PDB file of C-alpha atoms and ligand atoms in Angstrom:
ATOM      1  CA  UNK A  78     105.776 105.752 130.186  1.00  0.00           C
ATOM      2  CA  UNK A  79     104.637 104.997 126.716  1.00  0.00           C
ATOM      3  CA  UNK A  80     101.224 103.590 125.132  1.00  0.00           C
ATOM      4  CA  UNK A  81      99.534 100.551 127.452  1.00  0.00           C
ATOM      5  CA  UNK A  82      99.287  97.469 124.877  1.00  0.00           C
ATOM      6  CA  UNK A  83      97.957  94.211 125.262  1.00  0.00           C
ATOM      7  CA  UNK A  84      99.920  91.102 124.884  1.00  0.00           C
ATOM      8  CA  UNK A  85      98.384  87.652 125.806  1.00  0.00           C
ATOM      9  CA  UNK A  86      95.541  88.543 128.526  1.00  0.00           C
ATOM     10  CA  UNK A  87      97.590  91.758 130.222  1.00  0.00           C
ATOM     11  CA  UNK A  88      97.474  95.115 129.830  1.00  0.00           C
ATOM     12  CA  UNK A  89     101.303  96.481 130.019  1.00  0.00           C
ATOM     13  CA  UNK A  90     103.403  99.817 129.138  1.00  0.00           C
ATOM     14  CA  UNK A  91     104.846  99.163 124.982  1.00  0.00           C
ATOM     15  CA  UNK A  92     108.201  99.129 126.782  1.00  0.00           C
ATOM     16  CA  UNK A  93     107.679  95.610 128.754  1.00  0.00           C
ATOM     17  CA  UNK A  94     105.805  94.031 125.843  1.00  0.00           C
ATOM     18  CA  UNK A  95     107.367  90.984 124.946  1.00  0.00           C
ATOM     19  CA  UNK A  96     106.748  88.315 121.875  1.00  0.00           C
ATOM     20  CA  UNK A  97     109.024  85.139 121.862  1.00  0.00           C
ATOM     21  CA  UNK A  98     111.674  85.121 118.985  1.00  0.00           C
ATOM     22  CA  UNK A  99     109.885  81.806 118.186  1.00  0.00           C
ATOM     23  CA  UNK A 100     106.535  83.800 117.746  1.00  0.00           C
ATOM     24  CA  UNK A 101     105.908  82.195 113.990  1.00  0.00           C
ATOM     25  CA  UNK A 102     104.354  85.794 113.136  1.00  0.00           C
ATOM     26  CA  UNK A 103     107.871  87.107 113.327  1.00  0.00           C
ATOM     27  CA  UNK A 104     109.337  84.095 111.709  1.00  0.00           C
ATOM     28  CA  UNK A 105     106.469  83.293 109.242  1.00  0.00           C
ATOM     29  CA  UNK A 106     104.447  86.212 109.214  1.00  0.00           C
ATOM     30  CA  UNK A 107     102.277  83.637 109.571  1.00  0.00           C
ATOM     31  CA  UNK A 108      99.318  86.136 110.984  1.00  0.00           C
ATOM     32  CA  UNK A 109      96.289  88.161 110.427  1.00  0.00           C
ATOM     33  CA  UNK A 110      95.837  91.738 111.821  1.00  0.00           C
ATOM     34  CA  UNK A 111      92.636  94.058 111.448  1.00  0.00           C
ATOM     35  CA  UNK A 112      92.946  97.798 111.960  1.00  0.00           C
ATOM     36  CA  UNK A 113      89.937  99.650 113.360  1.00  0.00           C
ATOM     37  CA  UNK A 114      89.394 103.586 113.051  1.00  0.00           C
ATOM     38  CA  UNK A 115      88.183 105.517 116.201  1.00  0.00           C
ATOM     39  CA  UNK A 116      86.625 108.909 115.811  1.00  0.00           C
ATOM     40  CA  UNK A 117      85.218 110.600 119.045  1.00  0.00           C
ATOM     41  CA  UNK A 118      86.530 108.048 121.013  1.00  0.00           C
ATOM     42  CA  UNK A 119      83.952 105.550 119.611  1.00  0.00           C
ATOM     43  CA  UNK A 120      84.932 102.052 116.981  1.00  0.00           C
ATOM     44  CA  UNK A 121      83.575 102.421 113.360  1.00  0.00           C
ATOM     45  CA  UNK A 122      82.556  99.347 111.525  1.00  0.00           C
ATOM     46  CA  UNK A 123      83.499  97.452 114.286  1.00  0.00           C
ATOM     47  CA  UNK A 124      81.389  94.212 113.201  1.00  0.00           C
ATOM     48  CA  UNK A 125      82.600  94.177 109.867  1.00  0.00           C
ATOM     49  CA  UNK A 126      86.696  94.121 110.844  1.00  0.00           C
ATOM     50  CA  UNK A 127      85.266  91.194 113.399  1.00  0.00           C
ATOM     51  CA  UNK A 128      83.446  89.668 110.838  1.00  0.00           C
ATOM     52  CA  UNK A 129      86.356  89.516 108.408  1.00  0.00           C
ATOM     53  CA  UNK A 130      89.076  88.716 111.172  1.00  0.00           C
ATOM     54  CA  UNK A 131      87.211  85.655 112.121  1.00  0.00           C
ATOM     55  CA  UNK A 132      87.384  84.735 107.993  1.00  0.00           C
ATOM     56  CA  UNK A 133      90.931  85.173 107.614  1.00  0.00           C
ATOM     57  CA  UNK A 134      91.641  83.402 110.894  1.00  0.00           C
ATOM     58  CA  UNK A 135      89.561  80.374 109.272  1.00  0.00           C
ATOM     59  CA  UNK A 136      91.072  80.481 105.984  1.00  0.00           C
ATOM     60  CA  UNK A 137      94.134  79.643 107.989  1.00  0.00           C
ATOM     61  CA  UNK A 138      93.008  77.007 110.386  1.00  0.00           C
ATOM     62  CA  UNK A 139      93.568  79.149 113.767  1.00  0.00           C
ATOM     63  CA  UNK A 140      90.462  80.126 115.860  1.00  0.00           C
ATOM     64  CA  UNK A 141      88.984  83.130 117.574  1.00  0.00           C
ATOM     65  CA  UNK A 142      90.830  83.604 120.690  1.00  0.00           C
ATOM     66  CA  UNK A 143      88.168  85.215 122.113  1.00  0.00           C
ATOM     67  CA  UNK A 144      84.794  86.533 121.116  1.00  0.00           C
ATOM     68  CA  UNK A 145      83.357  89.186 119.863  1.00  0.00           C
ATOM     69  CA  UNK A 146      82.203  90.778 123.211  1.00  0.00           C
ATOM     70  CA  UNK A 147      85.828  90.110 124.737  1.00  0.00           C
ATOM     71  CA  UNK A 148      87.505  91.467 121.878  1.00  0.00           C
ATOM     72  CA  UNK A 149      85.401  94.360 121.944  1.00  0.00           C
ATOM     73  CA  UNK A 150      86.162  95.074 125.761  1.00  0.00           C
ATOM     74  CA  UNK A 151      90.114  94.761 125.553  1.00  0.00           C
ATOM     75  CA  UNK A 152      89.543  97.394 122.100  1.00  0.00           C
ATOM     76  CA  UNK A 153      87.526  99.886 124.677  1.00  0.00           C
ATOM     77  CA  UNK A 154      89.748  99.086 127.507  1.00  0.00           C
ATOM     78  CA  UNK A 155      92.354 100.419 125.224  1.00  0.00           C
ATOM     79  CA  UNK A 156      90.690 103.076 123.720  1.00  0.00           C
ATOM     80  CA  UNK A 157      90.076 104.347 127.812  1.00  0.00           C
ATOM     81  CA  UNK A 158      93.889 103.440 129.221  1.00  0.00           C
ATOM     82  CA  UNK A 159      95.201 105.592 126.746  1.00  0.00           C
ATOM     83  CA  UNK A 160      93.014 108.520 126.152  1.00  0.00           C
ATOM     84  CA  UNK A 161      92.284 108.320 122.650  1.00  0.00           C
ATOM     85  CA  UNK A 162      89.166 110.420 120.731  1.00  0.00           C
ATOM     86  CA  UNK A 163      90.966 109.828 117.072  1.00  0.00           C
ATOM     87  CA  UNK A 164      92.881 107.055 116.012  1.00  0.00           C
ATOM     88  CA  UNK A 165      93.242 103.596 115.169  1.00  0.00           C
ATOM     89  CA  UNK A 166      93.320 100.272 117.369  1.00  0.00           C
ATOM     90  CA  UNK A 167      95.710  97.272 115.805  1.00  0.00           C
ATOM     91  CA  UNK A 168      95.323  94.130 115.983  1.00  0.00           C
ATOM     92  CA  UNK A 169      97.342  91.119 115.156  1.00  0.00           C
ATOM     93  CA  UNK A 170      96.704  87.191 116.057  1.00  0.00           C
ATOM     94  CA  UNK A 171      99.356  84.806 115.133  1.00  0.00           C
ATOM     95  CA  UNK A 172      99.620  81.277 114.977  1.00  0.00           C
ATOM     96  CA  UNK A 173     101.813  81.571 118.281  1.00  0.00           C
ATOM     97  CA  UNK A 174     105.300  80.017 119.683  1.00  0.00           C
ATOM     98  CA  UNK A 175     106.292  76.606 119.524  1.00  0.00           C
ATOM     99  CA  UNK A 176     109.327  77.092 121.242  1.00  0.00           C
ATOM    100  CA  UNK A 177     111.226  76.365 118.182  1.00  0.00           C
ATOM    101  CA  UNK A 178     111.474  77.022 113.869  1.00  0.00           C
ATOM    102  CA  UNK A 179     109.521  74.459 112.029  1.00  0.00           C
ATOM    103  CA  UNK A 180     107.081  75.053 108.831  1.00  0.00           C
ATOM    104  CA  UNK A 181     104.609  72.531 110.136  1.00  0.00           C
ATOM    105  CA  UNK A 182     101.665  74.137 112.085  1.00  0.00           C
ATOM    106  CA  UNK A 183     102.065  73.568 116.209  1.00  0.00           C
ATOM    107  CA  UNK A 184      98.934  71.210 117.441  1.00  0.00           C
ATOM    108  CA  UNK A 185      96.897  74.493 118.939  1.00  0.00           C
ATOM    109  CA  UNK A 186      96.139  72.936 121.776  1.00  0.00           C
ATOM    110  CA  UNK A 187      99.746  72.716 123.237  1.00  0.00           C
ATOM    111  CA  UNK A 188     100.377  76.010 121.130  1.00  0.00           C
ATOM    112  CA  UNK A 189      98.192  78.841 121.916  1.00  0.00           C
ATOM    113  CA  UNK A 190      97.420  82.088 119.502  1.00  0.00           C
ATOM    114  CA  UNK A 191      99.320  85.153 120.479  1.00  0.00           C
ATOM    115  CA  UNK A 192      97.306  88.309 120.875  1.00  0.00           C
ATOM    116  CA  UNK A 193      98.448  91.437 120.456  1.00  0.00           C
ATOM    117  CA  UNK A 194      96.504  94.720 120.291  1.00  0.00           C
ATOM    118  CA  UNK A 195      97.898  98.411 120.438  1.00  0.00           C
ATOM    119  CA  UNK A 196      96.483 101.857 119.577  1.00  0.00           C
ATOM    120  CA  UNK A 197      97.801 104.544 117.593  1.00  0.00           C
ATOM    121  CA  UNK A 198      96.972 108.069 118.437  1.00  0.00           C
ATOM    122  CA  UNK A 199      95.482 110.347 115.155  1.00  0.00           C
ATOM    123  CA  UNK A 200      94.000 113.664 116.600  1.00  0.00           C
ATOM    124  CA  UNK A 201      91.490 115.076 113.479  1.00  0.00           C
ATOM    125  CA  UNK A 202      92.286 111.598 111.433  1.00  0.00           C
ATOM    126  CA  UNK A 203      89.257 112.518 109.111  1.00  0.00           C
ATOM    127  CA  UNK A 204      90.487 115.639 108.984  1.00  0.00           C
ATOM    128  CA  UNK A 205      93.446 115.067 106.634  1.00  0.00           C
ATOM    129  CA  UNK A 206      94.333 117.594 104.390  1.00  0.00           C
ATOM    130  CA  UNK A 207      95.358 115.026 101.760  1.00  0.00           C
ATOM    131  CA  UNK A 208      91.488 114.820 101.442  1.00  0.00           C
ATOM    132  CA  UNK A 209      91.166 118.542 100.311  1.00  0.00           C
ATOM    133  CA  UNK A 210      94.222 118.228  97.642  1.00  0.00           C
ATOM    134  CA  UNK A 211      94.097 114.301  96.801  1.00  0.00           C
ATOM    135  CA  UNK A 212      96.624 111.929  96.319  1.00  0.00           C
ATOM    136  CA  UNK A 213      98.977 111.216  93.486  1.00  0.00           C
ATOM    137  CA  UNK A 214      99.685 107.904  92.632  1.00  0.00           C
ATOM    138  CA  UNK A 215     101.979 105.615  90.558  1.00  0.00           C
ATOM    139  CA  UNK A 216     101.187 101.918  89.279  1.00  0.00           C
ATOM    140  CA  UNK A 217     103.272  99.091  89.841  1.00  0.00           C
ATOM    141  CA  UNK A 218     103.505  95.249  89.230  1.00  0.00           C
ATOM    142  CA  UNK A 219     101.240  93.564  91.394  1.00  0.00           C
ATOM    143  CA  UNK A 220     104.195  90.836  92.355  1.00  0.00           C
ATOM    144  CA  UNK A 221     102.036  89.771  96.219  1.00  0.00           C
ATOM    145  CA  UNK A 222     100.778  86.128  96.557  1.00  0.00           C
ATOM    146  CA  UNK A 223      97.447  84.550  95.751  1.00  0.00           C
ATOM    147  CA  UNK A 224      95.272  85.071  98.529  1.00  0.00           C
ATOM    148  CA  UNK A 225      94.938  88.909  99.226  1.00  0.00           C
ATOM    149  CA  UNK A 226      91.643  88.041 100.589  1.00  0.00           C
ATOM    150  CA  UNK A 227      93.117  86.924 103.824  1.00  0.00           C
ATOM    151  CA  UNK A 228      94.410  90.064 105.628  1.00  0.00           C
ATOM    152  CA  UNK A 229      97.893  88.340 106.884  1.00  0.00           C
ATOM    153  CA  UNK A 230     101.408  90.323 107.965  1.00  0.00           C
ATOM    154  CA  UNK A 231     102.863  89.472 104.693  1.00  0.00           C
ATOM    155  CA  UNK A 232     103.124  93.145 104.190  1.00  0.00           C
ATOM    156  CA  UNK A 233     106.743  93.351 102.356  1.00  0.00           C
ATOM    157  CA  UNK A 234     105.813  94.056  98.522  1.00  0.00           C
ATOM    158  CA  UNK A 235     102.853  96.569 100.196  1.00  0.00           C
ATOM    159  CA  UNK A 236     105.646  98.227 102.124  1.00  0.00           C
ATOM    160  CA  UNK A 237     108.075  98.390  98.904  1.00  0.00           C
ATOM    161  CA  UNK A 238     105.586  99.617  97.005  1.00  0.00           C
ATOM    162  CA  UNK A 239     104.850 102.538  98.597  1.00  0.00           C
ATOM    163  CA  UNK A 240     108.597 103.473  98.993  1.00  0.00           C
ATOM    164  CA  UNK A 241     108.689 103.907  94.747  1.00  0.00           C
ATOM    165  CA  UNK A 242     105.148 105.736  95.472  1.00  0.00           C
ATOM    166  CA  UNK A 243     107.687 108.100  98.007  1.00  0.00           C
ATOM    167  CA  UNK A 244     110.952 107.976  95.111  1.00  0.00           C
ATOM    168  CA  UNK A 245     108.272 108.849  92.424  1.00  0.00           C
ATOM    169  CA  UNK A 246     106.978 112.064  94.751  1.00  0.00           C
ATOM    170  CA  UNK A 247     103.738 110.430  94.879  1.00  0.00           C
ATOM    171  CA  UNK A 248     101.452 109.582  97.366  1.00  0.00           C
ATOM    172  CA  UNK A 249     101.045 105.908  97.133  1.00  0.00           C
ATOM    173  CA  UNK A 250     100.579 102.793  94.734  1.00  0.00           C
ATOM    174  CA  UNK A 251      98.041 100.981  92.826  1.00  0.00           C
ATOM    175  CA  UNK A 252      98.947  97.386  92.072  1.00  0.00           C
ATOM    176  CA  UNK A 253      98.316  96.108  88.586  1.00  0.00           C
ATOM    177  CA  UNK A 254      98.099  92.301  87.548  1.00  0.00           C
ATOM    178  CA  UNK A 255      97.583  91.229  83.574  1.00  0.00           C
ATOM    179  CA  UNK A 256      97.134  94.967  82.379  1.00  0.00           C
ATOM    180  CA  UNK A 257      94.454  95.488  84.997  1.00  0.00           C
ATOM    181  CA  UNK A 258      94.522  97.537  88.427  1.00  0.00           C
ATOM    182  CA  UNK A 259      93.723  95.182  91.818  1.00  0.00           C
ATOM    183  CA  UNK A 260      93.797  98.063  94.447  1.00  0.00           C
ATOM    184  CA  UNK A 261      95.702 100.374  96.287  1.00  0.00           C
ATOM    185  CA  UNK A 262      99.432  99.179  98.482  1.00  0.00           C
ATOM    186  CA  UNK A 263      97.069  99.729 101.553  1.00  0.00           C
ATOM    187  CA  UNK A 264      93.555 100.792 100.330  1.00  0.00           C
ATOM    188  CA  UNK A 265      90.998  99.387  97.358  1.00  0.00           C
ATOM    189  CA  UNK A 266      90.720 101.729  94.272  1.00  0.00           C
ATOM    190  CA  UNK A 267      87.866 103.108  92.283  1.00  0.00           C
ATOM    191  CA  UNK A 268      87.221 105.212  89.353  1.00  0.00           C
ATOM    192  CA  UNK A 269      84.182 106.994  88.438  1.00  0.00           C
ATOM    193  CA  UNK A 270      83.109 107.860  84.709  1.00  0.00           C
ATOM    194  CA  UNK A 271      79.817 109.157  83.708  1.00  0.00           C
ATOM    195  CA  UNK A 272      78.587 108.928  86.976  1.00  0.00           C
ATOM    196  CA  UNK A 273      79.484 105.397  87.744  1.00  0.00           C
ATOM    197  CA  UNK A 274      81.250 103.639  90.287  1.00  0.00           C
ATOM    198  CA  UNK A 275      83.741 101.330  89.139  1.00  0.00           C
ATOM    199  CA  UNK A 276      85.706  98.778  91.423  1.00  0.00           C
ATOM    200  CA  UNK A 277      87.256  95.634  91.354  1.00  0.00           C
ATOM    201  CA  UNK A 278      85.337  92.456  92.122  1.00  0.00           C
ATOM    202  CA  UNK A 279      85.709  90.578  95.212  1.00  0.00           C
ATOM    203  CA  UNK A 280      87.810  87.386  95.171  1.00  0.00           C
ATOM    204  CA  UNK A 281      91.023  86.209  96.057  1.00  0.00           C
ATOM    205  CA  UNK A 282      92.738  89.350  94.150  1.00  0.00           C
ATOM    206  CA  UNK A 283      91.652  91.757  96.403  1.00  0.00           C
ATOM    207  CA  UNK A 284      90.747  92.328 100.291  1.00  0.00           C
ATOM    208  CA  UNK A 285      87.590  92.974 100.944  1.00  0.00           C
ATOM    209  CA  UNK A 286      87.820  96.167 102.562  1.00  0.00           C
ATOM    210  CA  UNK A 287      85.181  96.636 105.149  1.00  0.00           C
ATOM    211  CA  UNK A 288      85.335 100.492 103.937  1.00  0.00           C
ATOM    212  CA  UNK A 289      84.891  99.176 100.283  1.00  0.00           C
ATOM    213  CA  UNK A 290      81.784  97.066 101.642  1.00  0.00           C
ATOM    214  CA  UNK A 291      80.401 100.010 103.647  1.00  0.00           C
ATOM    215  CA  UNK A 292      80.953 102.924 100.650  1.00  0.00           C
ATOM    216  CA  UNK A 293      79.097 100.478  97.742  1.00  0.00           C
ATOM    217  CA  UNK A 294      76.165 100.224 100.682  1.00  0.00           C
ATOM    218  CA  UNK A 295      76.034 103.880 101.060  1.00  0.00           C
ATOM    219  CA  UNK A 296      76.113 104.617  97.504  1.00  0.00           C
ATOM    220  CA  UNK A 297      73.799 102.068  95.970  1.00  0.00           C
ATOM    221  CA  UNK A 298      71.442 103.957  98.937  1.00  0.00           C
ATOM    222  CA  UNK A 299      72.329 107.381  97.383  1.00  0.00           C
ATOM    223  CA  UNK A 300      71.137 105.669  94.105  1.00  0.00           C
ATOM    224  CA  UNK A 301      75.118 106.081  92.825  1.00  0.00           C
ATOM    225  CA  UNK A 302      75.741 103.324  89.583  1.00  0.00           C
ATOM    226  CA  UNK A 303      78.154 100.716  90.365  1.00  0.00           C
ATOM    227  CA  UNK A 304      79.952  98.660  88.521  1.00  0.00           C
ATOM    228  CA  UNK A 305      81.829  95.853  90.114  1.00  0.00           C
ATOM    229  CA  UNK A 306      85.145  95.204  87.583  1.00  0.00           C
ATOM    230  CA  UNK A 307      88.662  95.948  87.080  1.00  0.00           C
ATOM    231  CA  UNK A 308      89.669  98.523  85.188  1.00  0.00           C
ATOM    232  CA  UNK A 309      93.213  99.615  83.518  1.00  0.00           C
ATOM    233  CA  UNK A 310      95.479 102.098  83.698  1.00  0.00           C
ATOM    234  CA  UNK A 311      94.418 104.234  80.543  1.00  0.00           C
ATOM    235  CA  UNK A 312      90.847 103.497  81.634  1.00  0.00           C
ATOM    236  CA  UNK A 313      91.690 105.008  85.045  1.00  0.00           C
ATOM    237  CA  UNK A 314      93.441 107.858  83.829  1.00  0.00           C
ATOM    238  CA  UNK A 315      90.577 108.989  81.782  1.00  0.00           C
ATOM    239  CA  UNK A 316      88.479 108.803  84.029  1.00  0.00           C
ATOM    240  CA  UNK A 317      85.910 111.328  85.751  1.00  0.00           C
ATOM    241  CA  UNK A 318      87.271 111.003  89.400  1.00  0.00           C
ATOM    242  CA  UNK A 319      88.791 108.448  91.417  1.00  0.00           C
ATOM    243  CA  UNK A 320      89.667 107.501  95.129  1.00  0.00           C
ATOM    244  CA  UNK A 321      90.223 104.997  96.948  1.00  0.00           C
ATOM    245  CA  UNK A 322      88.657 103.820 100.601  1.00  0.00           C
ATOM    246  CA  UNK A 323      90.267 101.776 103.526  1.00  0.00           C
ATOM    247  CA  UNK A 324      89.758 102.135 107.137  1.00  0.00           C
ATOM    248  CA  UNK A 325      91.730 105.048 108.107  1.00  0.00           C
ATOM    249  CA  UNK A 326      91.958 107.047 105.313  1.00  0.00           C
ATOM    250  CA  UNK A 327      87.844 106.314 104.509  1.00  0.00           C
ATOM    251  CA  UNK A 328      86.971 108.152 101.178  1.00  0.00           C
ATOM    252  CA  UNK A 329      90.332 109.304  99.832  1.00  0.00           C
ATOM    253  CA  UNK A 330      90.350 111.276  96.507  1.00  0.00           C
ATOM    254  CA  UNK A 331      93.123 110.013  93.876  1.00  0.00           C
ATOM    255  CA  UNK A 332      94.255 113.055  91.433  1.00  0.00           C
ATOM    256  CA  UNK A 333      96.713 111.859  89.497  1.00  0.00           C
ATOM    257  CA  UNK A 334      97.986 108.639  87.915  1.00  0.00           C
ATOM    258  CA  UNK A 335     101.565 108.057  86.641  1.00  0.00           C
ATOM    259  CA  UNK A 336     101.940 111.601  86.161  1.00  0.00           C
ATOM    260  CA  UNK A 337      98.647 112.093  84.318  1.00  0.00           C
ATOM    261  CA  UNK A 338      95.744 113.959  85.901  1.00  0.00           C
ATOM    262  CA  UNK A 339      92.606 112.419  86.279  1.00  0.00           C
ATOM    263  CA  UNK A 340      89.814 114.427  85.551  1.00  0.00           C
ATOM    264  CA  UNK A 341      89.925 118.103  86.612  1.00  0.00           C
ATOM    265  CA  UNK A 342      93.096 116.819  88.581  1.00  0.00           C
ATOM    266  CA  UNK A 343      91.273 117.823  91.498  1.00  0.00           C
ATOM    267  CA  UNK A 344      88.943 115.964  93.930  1.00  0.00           C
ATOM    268  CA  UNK A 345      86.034 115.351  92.018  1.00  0.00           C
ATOM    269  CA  UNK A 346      82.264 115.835  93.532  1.00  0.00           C
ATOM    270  CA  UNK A 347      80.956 112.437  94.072  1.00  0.00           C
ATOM    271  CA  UNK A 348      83.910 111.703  95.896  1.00  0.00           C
ATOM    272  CA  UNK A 349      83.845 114.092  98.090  1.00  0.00           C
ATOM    273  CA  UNK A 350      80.167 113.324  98.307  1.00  0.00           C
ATOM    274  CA  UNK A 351      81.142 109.923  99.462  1.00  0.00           C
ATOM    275  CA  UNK A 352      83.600 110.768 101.569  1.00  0.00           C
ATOM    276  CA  UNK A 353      81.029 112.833 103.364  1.00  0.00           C
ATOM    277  CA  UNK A 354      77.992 110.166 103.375  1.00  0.00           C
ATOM    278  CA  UNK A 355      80.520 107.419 104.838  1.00  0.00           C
ATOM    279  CA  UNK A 356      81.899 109.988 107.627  1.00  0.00           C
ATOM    280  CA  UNK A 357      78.313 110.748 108.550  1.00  0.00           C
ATOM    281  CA  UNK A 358      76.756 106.806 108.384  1.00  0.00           C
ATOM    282  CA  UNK A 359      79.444 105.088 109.798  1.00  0.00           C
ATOM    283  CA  UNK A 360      79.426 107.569 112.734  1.00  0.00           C
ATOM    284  CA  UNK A 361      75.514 106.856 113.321  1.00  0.00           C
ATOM    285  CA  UNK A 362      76.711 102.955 113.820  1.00  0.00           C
ATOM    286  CA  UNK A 363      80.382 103.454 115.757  1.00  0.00           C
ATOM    287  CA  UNK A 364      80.336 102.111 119.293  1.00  0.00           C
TER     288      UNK A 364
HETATM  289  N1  PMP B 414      93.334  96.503 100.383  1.00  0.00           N
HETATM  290  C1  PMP B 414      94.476  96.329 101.049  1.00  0.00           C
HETATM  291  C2  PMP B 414      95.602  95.638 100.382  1.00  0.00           C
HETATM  292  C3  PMP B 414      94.598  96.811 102.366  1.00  0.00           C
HETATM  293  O1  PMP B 414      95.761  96.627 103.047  1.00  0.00           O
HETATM  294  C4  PMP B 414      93.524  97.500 102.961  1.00  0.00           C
HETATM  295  C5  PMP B 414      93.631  98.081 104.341  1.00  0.00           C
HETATM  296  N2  PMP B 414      94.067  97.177 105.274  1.00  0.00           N
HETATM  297  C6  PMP B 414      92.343  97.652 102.218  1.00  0.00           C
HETATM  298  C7  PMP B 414      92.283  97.142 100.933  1.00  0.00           C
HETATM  299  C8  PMP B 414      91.158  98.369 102.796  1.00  0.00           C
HETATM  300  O2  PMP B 414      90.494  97.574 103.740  1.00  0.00           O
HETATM  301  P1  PMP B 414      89.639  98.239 104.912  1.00  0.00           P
HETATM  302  O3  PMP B 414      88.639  99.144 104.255  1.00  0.00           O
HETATM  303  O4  PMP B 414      88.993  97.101 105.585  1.00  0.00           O
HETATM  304  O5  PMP B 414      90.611  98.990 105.761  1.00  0.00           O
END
């Protein structure tokens, strides 16, 4: 017997899981997902992935399927049928099966969402030792579509992207539009110079990464300078420090970019500061 998911209401072994062919998040990716860390068994920032689940569900005209103290019970339910103290809970919503291929939205009400949630087992997940050396990465064209604000399935270019990371020997990708970086293939990115904090702005470039939200909170507390624009390459690579954040890798450092070291070309000391600080809060607040 495998993991128990949850499709549609049931809890069921990953083996008898079933999604229709017609499911338009296979045929469309037309869906939004969330990904939720778990350390000690307990959710971190689990308001904030609710929070922004419910936007990018509304940016595309589909509705909570449930609320938030359901969703929260079939994420603990999970968390409980399949022992996990470290790891990550996924979930996806999609627009559902309408029995057939057409672009046109189904009428929701004779076409109903399709739920799926799963959990992925990470024993010491903040204890990676990518954390202790830091990553390497490598920049690429930032080729994905307008609205990276919505957290959909559309995760091709993400996907290629980190497979030149892999070819190049590095670690991952940042993603660079008109000379300027937007954030990581999977994370957002941030340099630090002279003590300073600098990140892209939110918009429709970027998603707002409920790490990215929580880290500027903590550090604007720790009275760290931040400075919310995008930066370039060059800028980046002459930098102090930089890292990037996202929900299961939380403060990651970044040591090298396209083949230059940044800094010391080791992890500097406000990330790991960081890193620390966001471990510790978000811990006080997991449920
Ligand atoms: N940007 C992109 C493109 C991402 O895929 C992710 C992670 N899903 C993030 C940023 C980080 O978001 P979060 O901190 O909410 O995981």
């Amino acid at each position: 017997m495998g993991r128990t998911v949850y499709v549609n209401g049931t809890y069921l072994d990953e083996a008898e899981a079933m999604i229709s062919i017609f499911d338009r998040g296979f045929l469309m990716a037309d869906a939004v997902y969330e990904v939720t860390s778990v350390l000690g068994g307990r959710l971190l920032n689990f308001a904030g992935h609710l929070a922004r689940l419910e936007r990018s569900l509304n940016e595309l005209d589909m509705a909570m399927p449930m609320n938030a103290d359901g969703l929260l019970e079939v994420h603990r339910e999970l968390l409980r049928l399949n022992g996990i103290h470290d790891g990550l809970v996924y979930l996806q919503i999609t627009r559902g099966n309408p029995g057939d291929r057409d672009f046109a939205f189904p009428d929701p009400e004779t076409t109903p969402l399709t739920v799926v949630l799963f959990t992925q087992n990470k024993p010491g997940l903040a204890a990676s030792p990518l954390a202790e050396s830091g990553m390497k990465v490598v920049s690429v064209d930032d080729i994905r579509w307008g609205r990276r604000d919505i957290k959909t399935v559309q995760l091709l270019y993400p996907s290629m992207a980190k497979m030149i990371a892999k070819k190049a020997g590095c670690d991952d990708a940042w993603l660079v539009e008109d000379g300027l970086v937007t954030e990581g293939s999977s994370n957002n990115a941030y340099i630090v110079k002279g003590g300073k904090i600098i990140t892209h702005e939110l918009g429709n470039d970027i998603l707002h990464g409920i790490t990215r939200a929580a880290v500027l909170r903590f550090a604007r507390e720790a009275q760290m300078e931040i400075e919310e624009r995008a930066f370039s390459v060059s800028e980046a690579q002459q930098a102090d420090e930089a890292f990037v954040t996202s929900a299961s890798a939380f403060v990651m450092p970044v040591v090298e970019l396209d083949g230059r070291a940044i800094g010391s070309g080791k992890p500097g000391k406000q990330t790991k500061r960081l890193r620390e600080i966001y471990l510790e809060e978000s811990l006080k607040t997991a449920i």
